[in-house]
Coordinates of C-alpha atoms (C1' of nucleotides) in Angstrom, one line a residue:
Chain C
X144 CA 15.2 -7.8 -12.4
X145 CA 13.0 -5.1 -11.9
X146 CA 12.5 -2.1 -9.9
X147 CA 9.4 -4.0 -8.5
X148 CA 10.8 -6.9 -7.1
X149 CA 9.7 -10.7 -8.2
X150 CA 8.7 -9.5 -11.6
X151 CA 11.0 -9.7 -14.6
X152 CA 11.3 -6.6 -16.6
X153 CA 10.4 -5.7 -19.8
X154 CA 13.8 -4.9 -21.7
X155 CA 15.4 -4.8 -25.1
X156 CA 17.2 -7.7 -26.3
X157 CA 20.4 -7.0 -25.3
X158 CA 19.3 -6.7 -21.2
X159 CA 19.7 -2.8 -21.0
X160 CA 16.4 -1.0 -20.5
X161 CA 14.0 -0.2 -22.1
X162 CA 13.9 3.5 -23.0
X163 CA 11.1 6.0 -23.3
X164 CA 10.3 9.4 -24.0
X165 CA 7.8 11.2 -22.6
X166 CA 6.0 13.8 -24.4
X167 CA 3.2 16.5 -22.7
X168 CA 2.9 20.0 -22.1
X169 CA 1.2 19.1 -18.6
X170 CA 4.2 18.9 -16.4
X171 CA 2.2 17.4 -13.4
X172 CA 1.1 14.6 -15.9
X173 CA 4.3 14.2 -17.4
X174 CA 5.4 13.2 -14.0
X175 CA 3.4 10.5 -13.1
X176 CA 3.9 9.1 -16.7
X177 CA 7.7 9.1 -15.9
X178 CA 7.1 7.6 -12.6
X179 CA 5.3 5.0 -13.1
X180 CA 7.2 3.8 -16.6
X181 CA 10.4 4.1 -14.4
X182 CA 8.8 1.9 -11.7
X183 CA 8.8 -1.0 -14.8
X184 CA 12.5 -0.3 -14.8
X185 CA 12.8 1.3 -17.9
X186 CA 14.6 4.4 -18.6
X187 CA 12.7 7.5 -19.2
X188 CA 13.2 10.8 -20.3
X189 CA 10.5 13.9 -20.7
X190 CA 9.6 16.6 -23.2
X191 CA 7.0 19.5 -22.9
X192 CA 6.6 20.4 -26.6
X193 CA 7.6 19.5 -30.4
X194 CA 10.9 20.9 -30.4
X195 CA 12.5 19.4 -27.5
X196 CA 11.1 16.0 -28.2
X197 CA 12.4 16.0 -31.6
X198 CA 15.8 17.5 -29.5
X199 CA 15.7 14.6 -26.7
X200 CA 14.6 11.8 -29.0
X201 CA 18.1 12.5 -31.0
X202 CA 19.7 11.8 -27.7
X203 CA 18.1 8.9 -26.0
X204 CA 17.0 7.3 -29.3
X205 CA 14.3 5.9 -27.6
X206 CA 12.3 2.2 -28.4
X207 CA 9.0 3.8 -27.3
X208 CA 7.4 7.7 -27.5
X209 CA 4.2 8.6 -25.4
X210 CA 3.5 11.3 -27.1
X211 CA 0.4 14.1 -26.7
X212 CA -1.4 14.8 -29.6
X213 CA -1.8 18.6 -28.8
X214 CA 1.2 20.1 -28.1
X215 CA 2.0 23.8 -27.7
X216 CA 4.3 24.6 -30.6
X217 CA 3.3 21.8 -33.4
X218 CA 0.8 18.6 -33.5
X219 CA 1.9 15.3 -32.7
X220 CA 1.3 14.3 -36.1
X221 CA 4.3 16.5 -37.2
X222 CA 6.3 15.3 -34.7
X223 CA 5.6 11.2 -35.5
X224 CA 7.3 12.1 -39.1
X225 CA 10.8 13.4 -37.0
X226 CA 10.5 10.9 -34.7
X227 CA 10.3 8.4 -37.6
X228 CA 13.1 9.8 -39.4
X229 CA 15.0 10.0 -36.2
X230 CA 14.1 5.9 -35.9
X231 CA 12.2 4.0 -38.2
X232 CA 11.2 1.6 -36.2
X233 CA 10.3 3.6 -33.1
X234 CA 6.8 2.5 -31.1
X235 CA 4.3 5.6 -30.2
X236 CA 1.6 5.3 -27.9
X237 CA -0.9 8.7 -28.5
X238 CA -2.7 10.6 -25.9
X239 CA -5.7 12.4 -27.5
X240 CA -8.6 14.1 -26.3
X241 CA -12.0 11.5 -25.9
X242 CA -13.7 14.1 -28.5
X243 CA -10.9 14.7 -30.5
X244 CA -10.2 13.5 -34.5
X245 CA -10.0 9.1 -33.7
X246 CA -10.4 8.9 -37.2
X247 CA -7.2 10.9 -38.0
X248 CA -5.6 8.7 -35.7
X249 CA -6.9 5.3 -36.6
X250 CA -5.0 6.1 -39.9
X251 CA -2.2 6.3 -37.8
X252 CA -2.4 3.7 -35.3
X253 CA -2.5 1.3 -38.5
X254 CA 1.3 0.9 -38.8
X255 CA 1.6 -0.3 -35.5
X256 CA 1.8 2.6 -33.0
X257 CA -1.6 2.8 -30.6
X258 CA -3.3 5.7 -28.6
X259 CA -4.9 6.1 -25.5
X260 CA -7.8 9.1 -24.6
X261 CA -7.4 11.1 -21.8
X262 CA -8.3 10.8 -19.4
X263 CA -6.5 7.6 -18.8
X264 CA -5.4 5.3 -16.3
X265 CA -2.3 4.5 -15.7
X266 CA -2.4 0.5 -16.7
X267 CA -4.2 1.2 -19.4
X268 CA -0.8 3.3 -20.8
X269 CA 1.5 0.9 -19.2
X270 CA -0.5 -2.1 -20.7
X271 CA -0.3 -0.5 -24.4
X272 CA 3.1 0.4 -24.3
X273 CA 4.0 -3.1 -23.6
X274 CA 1.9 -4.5 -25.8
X275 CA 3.8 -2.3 -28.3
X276 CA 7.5 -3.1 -27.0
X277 CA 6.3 -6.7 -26.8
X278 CA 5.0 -6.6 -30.8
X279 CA 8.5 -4.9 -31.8
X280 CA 10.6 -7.8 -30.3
X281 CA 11.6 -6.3 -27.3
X282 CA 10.4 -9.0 -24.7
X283 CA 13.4 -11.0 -23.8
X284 CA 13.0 -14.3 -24.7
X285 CA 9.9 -15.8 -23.8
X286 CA 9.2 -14.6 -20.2
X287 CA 7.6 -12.0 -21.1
X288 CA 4.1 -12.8 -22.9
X289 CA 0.7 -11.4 -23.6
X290 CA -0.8 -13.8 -20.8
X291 CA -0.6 -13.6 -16.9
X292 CA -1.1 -16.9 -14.5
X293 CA -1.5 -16.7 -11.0
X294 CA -2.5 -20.4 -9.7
X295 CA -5.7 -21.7 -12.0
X296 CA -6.3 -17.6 -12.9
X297 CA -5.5 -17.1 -16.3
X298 CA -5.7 -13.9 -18.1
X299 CA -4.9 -12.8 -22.2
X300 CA -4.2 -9.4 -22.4
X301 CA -4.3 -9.0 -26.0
X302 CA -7.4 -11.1 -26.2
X303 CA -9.2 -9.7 -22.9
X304 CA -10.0 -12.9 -21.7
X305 CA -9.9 -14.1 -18.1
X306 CA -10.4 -18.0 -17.1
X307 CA -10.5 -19.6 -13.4
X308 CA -9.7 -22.9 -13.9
X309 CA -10.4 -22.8 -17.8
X310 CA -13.9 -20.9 -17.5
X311 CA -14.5 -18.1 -19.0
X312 CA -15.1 -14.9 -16.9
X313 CA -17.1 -11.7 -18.2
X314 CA -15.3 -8.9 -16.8
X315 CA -16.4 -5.3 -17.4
X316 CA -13.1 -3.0 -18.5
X317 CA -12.7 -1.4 -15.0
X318 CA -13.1 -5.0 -13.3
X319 CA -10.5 -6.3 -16.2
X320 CA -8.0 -3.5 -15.2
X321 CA -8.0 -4.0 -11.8
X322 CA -8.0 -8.0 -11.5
X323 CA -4.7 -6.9 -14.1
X324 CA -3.1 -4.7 -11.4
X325 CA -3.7 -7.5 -8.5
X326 CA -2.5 -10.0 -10.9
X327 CA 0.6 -8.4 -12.0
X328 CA 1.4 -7.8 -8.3
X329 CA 0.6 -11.1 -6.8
X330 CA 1.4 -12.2 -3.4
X331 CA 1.5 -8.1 -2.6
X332 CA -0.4 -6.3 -0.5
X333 CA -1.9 -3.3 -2.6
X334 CA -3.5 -0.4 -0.7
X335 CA -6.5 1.0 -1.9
X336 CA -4.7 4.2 -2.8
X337 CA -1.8 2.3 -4.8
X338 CA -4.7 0.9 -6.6
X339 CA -6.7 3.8 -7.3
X340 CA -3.5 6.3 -8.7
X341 CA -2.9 2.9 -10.6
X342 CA -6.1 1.5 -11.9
X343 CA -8.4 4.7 -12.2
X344 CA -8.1 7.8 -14.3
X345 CA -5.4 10.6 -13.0
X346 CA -8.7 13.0 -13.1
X347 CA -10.4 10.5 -10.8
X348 CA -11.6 12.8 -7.3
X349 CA -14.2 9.8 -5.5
X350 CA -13.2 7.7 -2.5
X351 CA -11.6 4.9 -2.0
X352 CA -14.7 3.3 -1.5
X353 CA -15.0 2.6 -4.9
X354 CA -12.2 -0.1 -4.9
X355 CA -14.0 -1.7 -2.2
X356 CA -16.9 -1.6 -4.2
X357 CA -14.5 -3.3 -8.1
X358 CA -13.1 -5.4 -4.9
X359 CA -16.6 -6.8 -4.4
X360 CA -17.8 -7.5 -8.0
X361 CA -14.2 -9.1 -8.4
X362 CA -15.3 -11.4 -6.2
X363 CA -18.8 -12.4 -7.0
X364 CA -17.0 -13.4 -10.7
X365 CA -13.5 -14.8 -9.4
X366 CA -14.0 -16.5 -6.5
X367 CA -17.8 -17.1 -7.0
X368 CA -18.4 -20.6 -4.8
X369 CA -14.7 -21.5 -5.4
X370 CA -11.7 -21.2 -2.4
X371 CA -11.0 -17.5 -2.6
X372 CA -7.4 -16.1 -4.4
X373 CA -8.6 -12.4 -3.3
X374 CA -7.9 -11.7 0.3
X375 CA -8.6 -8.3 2.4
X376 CA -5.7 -7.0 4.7
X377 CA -7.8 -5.0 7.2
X378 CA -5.9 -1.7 7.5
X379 CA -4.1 -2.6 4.6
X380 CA -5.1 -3.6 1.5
X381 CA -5.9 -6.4 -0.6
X382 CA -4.0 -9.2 -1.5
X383 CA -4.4 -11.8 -4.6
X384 CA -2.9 -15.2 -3.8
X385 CA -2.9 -19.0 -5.8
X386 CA -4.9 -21.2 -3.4
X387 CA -2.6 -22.9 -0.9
X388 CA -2.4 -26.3 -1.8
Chain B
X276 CA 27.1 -2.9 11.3
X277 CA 24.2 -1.4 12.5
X278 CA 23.9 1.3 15.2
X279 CA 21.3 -1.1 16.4
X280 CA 23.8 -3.6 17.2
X281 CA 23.7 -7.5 15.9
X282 CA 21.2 -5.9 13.2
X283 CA 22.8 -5.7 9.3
X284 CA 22.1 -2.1 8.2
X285 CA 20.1 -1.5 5.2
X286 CA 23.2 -0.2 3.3
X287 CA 23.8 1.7 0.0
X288 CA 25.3 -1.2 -2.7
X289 CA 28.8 0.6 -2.0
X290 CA 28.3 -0.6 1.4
X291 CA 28.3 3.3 2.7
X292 CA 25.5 4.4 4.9
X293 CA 21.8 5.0 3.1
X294 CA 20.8 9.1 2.8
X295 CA 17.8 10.4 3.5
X296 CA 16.4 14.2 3.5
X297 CA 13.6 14.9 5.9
X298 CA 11.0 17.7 4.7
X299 CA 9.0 18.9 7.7
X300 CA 8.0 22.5 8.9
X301 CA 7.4 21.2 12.3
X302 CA 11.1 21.2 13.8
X303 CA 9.6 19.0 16.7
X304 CA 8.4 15.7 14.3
X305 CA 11.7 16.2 11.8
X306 CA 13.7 15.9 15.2
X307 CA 11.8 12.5 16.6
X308 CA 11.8 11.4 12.9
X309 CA 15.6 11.8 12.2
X310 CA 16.3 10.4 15.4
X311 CA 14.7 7.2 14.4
X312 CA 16.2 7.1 11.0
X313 CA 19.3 7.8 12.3
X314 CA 19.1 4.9 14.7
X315 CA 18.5 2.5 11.7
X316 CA 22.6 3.7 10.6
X317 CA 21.3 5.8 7.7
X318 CA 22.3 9.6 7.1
X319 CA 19.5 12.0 8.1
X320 CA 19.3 15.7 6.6
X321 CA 16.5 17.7 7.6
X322 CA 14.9 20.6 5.7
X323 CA 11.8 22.7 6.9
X324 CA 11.1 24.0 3.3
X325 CA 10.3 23.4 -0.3
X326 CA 13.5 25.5 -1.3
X327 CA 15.6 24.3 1.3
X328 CA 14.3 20.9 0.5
X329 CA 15.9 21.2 -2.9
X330 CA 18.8 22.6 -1.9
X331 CA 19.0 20.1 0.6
X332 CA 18.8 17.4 -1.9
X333 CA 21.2 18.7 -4.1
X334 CA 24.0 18.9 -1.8
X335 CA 23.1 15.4 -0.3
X336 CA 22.2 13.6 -3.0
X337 CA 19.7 11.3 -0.8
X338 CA 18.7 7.9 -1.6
X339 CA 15.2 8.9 -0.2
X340 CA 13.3 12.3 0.9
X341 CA 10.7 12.1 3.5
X342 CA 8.5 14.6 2.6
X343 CA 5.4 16.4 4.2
X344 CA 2.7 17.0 1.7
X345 CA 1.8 20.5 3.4
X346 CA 4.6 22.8 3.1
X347 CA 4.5 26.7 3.5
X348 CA 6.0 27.5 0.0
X349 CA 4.8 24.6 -2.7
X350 CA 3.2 21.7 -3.0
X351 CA 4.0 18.1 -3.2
X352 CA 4.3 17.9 -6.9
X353 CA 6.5 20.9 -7.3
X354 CA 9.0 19.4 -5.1
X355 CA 8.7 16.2 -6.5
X356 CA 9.7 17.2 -10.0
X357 CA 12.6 19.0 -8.8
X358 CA 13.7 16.2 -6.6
X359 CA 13.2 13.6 -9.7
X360 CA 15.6 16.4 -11.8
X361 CA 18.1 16.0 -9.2
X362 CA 17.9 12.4 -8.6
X363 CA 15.9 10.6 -10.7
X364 CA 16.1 7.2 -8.8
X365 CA 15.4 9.3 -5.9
X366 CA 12.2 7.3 -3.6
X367 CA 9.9 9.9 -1.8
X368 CA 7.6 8.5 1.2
X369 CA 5.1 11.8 2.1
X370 CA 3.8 12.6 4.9
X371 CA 0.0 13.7 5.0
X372 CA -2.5 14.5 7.5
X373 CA -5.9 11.8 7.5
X374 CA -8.5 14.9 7.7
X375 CA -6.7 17.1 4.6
X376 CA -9.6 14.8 2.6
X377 CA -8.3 16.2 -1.1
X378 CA -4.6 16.7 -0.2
X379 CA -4.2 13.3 -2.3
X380 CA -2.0 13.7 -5.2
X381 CA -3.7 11.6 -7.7
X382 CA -1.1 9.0 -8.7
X383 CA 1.5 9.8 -6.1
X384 CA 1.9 6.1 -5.0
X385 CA 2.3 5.2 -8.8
X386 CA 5.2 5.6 -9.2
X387 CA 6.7 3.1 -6.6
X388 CA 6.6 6.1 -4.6
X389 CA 4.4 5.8 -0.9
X390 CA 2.8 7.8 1.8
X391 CA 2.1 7.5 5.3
X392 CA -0.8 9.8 7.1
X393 CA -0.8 11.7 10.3
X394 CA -0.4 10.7 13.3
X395 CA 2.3 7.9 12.4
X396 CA 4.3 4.9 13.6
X397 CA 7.9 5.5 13.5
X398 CA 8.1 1.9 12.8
X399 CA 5.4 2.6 10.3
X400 CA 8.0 5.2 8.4
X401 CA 11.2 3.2 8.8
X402 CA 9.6 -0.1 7.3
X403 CA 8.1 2.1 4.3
X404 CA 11.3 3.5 4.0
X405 CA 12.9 0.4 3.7
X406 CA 10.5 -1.0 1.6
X407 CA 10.8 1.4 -0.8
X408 CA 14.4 1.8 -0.6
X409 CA 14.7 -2.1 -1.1
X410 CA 12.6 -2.1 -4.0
X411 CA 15.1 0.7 -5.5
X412 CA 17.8 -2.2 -5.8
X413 CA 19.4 -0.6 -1.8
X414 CA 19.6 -3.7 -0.7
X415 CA 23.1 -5.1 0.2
X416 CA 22.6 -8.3 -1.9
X417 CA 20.5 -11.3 -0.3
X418 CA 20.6 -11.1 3.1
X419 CA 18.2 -8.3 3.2
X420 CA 15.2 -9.8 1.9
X421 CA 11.3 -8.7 2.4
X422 CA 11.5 -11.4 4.9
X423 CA 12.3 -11.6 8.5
X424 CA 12.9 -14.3 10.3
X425 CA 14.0 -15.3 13.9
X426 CA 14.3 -19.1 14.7
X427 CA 11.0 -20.8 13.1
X428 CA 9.0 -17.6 13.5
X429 CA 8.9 -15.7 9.6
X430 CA 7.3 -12.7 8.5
X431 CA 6.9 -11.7 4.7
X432 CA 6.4 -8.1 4.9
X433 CA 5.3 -7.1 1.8
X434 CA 2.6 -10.2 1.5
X435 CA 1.7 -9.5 5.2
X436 CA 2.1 -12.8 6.3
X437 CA 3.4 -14.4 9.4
X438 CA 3.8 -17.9 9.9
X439 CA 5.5 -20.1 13.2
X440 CA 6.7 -23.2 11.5
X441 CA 4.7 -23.3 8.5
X442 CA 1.5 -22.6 10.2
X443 CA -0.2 -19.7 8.9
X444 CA -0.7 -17.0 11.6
X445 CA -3.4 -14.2 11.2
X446 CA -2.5 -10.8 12.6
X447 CA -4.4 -7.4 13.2
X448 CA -2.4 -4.0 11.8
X449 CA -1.1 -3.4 15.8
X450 CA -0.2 -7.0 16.4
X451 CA 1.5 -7.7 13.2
X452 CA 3.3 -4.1 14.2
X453 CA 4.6 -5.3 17.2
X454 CA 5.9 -8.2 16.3
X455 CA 7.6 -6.8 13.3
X456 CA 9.6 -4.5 15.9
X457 CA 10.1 -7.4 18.0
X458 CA 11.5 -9.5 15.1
X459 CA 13.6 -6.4 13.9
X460 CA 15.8 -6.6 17.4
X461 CA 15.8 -10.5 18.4
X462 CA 17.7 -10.9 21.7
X463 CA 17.0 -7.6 22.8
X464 CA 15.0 -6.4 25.5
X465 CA 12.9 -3.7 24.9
X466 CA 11.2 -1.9 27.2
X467 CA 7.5 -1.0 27.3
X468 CA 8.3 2.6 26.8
X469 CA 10.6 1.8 23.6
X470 CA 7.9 -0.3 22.4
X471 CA 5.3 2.2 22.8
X472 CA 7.5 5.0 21.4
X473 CA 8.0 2.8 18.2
X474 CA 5.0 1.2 17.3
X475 CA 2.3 3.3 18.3
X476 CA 1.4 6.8 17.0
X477 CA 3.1 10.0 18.6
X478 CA 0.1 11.3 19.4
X479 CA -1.2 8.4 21.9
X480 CA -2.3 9.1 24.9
X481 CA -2.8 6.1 26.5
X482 CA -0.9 4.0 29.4
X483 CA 1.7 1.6 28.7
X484 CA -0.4 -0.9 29.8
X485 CA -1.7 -1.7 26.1
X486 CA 1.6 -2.8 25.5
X487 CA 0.7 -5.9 27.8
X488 CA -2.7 -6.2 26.0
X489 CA -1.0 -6.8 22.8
X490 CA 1.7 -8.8 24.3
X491 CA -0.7 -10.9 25.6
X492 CA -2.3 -11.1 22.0
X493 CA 0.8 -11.7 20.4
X494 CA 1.3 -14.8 22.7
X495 CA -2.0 -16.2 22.0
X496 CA -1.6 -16.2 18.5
X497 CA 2.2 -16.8 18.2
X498 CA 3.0 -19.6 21.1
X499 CA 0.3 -20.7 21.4
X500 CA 0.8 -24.4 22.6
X501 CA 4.0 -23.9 21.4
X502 CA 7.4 -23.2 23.4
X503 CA 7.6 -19.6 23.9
X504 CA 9.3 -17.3 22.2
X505 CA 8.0 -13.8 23.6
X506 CA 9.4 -13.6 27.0
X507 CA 8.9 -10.9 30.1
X508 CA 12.3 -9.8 32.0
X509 CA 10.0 -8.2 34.7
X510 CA 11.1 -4.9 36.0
X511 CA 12.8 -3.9 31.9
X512 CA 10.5 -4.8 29.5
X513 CA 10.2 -7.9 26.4
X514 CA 12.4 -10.2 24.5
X515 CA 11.4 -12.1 21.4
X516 CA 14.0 -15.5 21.3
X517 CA 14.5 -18.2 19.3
X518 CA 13.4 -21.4 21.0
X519 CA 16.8 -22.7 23.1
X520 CA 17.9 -25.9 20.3
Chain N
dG175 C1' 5.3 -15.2 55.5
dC176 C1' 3.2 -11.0 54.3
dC177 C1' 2.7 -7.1 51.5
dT178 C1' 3.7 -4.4 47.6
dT179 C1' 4.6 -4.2 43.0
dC180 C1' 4.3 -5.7 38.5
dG181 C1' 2.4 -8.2 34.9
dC182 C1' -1.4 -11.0 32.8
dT183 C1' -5.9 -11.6 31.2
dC184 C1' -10.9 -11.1 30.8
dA185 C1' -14.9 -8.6 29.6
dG186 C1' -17.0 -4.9 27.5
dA187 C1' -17.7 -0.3 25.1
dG188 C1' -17.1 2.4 21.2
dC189 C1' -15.3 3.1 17.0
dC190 C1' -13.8 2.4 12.6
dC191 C1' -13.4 -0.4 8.6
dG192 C1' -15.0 -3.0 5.0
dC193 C1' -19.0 -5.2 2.6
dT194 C1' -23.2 -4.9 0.2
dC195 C1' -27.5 -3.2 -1.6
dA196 C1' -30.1 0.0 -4.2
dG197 C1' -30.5 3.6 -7.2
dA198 C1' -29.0 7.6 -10.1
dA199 C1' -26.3 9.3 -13.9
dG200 C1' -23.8 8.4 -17.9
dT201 C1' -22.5 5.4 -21.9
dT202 C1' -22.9 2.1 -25.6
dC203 C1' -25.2 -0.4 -28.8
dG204 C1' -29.0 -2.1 -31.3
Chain E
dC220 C1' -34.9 6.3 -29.2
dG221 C1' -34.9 2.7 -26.0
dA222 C1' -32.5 -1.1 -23.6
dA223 C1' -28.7 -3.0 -21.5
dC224 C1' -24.6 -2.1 -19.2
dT225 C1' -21.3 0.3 -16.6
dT226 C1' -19.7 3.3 -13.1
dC227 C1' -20.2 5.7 -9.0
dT228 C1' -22.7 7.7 -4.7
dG229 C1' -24.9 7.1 -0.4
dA230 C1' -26.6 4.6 3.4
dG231 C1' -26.9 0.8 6.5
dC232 C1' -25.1 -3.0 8.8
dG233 C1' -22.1 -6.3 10.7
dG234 C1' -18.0 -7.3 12.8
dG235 C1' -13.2 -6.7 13.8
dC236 C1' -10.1 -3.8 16.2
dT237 C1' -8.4 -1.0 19.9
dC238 C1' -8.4 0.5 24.3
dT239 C1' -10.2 1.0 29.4
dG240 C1' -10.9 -0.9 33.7
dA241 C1' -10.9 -4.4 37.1
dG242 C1' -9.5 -8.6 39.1
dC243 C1' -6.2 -12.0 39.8
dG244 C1' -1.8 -14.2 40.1
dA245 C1' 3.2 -14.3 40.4
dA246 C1' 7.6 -12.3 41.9
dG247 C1' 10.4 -10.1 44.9
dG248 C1' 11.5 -7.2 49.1
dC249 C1' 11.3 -6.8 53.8

DNA sequence: GCCTTCGCTCAGAGCCCGCTCAGAAGTTCG
DNA sequence: CGAACTTCTGAGCGGGCTCTGAGCGAAGGC
């Protein structure tokens, strides 16, 4: 069980959580990362620089590393080597810079580990790092999958492809991310803030309006002519529900 | 047991009372707040600081911090970090005034973490409190659910949704308020004061005469044609029963 | 039985919330 | 370098929500 409640967790095949380190120089950051990788009930643990992740990767011997590419002391590159001779087999998800050297890191990224440019959202991390946990065995047994159903909505995460009732809906990546959210909380109410800290970029300063606004184009493409799975709580939120039958 | 009597109390899994700090610089609001958390059987703690606030924490080791987002010393994020390296399991539900537009901590709900604004419900706080606390495994095992029921009336809290016997009932934020205090303390009269104290804001100004209005409402929506459930014990105030077998 | 008190309900005003459209700025891709 | 797409801002509108006031009915006291 999970921290969220009604959604099976993510963990290692022997049921213990799944552990992560944390790796940025921005404390602020650092903390939301922690927070919300702890609210998929895994364990986490944080670093500010090279040294100490090297230090606190010795001690939790963690399955995944969200690790900073710039770092205060050394380059995350440096630090992937001790963290592979620490574990082998160890998954690392990389923030970069947008601007910053992707060629450097699609060398990288080929064995496996994946990065992320800031600014990011938080899905978007959460949603790579499972994909990586998921790819190194870690999903127990076969709950856990690359594909989420909520009555006739189908969606592959791997393959970014969303179906109603076996059509195919176009979804642009914002749309995508939060139909992900609602459908990974079904039967919730989310508030428009829960969604934004969760679907748009940490760096994001706008309104809420704006999920009104993803809210409305969700719509036109999920529910277009069909009974309608996304509902508005006034003074709430929105809610994403299977069609009573 | 409950110091609201024939209620269960949302207990620690040891079966000892829940803990809770409360960070407010107003003496006034921590008083009326503690007092209500107090009445739901949990330990309250107050602090009017960021640095008492830690301190505060790290003698009581709380199983949630109510915090307000404005504090003279540091801000929110500050005192969330600290609190996370006392406690990591630690849930934190801030308070924060509607008209501070940018006082938003990007990603502070993110982390299964929540907020209420100024001017609040108490019942508002105590069922985000519980919500979060719930979600943080708090619950004494199954009988404290997201869902509250009394006789064929049931409310799922987290889904919003009330139905009377299957039927799907459609409630507005105050009505759905109401009744959520009136299904918290079946059997109990309550009197139009309470009521008033509990569900609407501190700030209100208005006559206890709404509290009819939305009685009235209530009844509309929730007995309608159906054998009553909401009764008046004229001269003290309301009672929400399930129908006599 | 009458009068007072208390509670219920209707109608309406004002406000706030959420929805949508249109367009500007930025981005991606050919 | 242009075209298509995506994202976000601003404004307007429609309607739901909340509360006030008034009138009416019921209960209970004298």
């Amino acid at each position: 069980m999970n921290a969220r409640s009604g959604r099976p967790a993510l963990t290692r095949p022997d049921g213990t959580p799944v552990r992560v380190l944390v790796v940025d120089d921005d404390p602020d950051l650092a903390e939301v990362l922690s927070g919300a990788l702890r609210y998929e009930g895994w364990e986490v643990r944080t670093a500010r620089d090279g040294a100490s992740a090297v230090a606190g990767a010795r001690e939790l011997l963690p399955d995944a590393v969200v690790l900073d590419v710039m770092l205060p002391d050394t380059n995350g590159f440096a630090v992937l080597r001790s963290l592979h001779a620490v574990r082998p087999d160890v998954c690392v998800l990389f923030l970069t810079a947008r601007d910053a050297v992707e060629d450097r890191i699609a060398g990288i990224t080929a064995g496996g580990d994946d990065y992320v440019t800031k600014p990011f959202s938080l899905e978007e991390v959460v949603a790579r790092l499972r994909g990586l946990l998921r790819r190194a065995g870690m999903a127990r047994q076969l709950e856990e999958g690359p594909r989420l159903v909520v009555g006739d909505l189908a969606m592959d995460e791997e393959a970014r492809e969303v179906t109603r009732s076996g059509e195919l809906i176009e979804l642009s990546p914002t749309e995508f991310e939060l139909l992900r959210f609602l459908m990974r909380n079904p039967r919730r109410v989310l508030s428009k803030t829960q969604i934004l800290d969760r679907v748009w970029s940490y760096d994001f300063g706008g309104q809420a309006h704006v999920v009104e606004l993803y809210i409305s184009y969700l719509r036109k493409k999920v529910d277009a002519g069909r009974p309608p799975m996304i509902h508005t709580v006034r003074g709430a939120g929105y809610v994403l529900k299977p069609v009573a039958r």
